[in-house]
Short mmCIF file of C-alpha atoms in Angstrom, two decimals:
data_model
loop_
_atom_site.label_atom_id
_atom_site.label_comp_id
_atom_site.label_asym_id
_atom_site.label_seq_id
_atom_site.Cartn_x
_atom_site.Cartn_y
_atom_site.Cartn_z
CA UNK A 264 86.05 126.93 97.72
CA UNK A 265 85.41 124.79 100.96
CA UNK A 266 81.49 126.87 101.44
CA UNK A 267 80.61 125.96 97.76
CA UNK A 268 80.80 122.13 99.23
CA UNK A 269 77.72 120.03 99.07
CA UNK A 270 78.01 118.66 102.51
CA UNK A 271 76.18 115.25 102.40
CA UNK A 272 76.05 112.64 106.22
CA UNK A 273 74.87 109.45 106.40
CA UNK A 274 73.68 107.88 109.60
CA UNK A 275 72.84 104.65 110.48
CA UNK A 276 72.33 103.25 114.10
CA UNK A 277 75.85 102.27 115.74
CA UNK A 278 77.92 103.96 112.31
CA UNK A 279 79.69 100.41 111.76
CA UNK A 280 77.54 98.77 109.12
CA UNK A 281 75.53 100.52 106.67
CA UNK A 282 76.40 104.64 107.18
CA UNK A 283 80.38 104.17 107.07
CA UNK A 284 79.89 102.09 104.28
CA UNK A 285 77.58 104.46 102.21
CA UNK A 286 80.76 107.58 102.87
CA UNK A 287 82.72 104.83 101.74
CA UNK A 288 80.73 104.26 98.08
CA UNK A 289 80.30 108.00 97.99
CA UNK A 290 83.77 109.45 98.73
CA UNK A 291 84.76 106.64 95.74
CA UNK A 292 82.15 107.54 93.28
CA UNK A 293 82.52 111.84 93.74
CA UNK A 294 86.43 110.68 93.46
CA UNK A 295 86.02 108.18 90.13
CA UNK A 296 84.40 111.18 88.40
CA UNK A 297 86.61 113.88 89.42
CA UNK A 298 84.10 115.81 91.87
CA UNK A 299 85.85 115.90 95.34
CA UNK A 300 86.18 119.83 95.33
CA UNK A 301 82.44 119.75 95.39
CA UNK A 302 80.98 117.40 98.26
CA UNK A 303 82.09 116.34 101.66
CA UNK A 304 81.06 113.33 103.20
CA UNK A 305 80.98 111.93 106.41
CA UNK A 306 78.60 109.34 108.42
CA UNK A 307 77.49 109.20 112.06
CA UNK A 308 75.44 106.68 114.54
CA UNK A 309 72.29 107.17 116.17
CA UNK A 310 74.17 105.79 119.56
CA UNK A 311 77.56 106.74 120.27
CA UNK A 312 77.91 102.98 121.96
CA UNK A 313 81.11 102.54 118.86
CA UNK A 314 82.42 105.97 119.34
CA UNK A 315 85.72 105.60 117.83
CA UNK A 316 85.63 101.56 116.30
CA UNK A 317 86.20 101.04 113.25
CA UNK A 318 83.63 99.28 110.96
CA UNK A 319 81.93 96.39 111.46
CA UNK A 320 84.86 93.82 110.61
CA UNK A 321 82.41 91.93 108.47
CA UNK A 322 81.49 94.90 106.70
CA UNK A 323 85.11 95.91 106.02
CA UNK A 324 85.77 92.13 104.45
CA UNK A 325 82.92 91.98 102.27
CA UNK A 326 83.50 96.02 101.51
CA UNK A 327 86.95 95.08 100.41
CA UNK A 328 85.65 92.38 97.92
CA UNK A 329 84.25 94.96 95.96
CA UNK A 330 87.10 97.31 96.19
CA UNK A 331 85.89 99.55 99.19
CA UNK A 332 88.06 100.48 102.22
CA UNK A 333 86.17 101.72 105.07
CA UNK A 334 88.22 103.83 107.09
CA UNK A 335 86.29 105.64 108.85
CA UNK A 336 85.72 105.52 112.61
CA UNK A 337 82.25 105.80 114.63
CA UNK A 338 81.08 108.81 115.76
CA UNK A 339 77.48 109.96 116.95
CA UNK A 340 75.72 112.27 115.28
CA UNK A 341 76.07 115.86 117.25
CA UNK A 342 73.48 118.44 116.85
CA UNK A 343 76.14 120.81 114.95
CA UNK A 344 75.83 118.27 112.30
CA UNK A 345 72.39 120.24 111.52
CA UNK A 346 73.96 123.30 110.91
CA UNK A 347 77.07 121.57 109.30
CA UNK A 348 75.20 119.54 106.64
CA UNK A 349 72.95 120.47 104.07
CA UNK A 350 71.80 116.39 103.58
CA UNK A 351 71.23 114.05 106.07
CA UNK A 352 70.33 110.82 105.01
CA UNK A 353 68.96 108.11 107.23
CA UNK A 354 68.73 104.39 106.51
CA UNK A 355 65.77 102.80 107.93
CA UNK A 356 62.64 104.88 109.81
CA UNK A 357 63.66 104.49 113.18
CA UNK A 358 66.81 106.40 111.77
CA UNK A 359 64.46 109.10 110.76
CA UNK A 360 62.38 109.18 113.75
CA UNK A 361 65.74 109.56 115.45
CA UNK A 362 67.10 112.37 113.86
CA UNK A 363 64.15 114.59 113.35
CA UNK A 364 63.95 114.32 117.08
CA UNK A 365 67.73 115.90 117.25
CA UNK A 366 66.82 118.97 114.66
CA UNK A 367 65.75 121.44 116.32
CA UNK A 368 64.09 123.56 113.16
CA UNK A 369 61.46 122.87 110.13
CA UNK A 370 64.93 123.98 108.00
CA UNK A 371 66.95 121.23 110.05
CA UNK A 372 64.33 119.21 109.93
CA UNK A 373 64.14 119.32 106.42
CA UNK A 374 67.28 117.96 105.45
CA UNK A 375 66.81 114.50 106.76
CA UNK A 376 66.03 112.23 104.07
CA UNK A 377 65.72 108.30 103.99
CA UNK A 378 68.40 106.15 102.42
CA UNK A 379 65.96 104.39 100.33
CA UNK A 380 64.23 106.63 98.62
CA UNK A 381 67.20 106.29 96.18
CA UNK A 382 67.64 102.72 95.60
CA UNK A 383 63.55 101.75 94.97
CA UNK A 384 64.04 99.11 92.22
CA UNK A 385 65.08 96.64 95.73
CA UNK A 386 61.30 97.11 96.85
CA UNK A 387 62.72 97.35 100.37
CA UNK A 388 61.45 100.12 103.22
CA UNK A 389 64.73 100.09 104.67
CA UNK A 390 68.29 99.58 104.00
CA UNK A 391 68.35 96.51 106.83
CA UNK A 392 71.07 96.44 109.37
CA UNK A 393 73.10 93.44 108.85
CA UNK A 394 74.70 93.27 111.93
CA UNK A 395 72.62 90.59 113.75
CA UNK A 396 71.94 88.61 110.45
CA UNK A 397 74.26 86.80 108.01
CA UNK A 398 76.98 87.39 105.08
CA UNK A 399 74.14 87.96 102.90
CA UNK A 400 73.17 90.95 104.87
CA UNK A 401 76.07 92.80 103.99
CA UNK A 402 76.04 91.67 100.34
CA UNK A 403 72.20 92.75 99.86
CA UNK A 404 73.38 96.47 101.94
CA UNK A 405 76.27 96.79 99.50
CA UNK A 406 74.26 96.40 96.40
CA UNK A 407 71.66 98.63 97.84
CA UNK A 408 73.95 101.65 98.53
CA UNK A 409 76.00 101.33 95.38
CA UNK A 410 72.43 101.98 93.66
CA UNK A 411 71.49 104.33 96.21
CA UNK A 412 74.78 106.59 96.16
CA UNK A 413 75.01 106.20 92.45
CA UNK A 414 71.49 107.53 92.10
CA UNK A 415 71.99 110.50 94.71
CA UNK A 416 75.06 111.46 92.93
CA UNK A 417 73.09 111.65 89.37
CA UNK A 418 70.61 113.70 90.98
CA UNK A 419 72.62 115.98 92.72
CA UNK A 420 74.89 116.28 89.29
CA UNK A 421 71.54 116.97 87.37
CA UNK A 422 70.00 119.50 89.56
#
């Protein structure tokens, strides 16, 4: 039943790099175990400056290495996406900072969570935007959101 959905949204700044790629890992991982009649994913930017690229082209090569294929095309985050979504989940503080200054409620408010929080073993505040920096950018943001999605999903499928 499409209400029973956990409705999960990542967001990342421009939604080329590290947000499209984190629906990406997710939508695979609630597929791989059989779990796609319970979530829906989706990712958003901060700025709607890519509205309607696709990602990051560097992002979708190294992606593909690992057997992801980002699809997905930019879109801004819209304030609907408070009511739509019962997770938000940002990837570095400015992210944050960001969205809680879109919700317009303490409940809206309150499902903005940071990207991190589920990948802690990387000792990192942020998952790091890649865009300006090198290949190894993208590797270190792919390793950190297969942990990170992996570890959402176990905790979601626990709780």
């Amino acid at each position: 039943m499409e209400s029973q959905k956990k409705k999960i949204l990542f967001v990342c700044l421009g939604n080329i790099c590290r947000s499209p790629l984190a629906d990406t890992i997710m939508n695979k991982l609630v597929e791989d175990k059989g779990l796609t009649e319970k979530y829906e994913i989706d990712s958003a930017g901060i700025l709607d400056y890519h509205e309607g690229d696709k990602a990051d082209y560097r992002m979708r090569c190294k992606a593909g290495d690992r057997g992801y294929y980002i699809t997905h095309l930019s879109r801004p985050v819209e304030k609907s996406d408070f009511e739509k979504f019962d997770l938000i989940f940002g990837m570095d503080d400015q992210n944050i900072r960001d969205l809680e200054s879109i919700a317009t409620t303490d409940e809206q408010r309150s499902k903005i969570h940071r990207m991190v929080d589920y990948c802690p073993s990387f000792g990192r505040k942020s998952v790091p935007d890649p865009y300006y920096g090198g290949e190894e950018g993208f590797t270190l943001v792919i390793d950190m959101l297969e942990v990170a999605c992996s570890n959402l999903l176990n905790e979601l499928e626990n709780n």
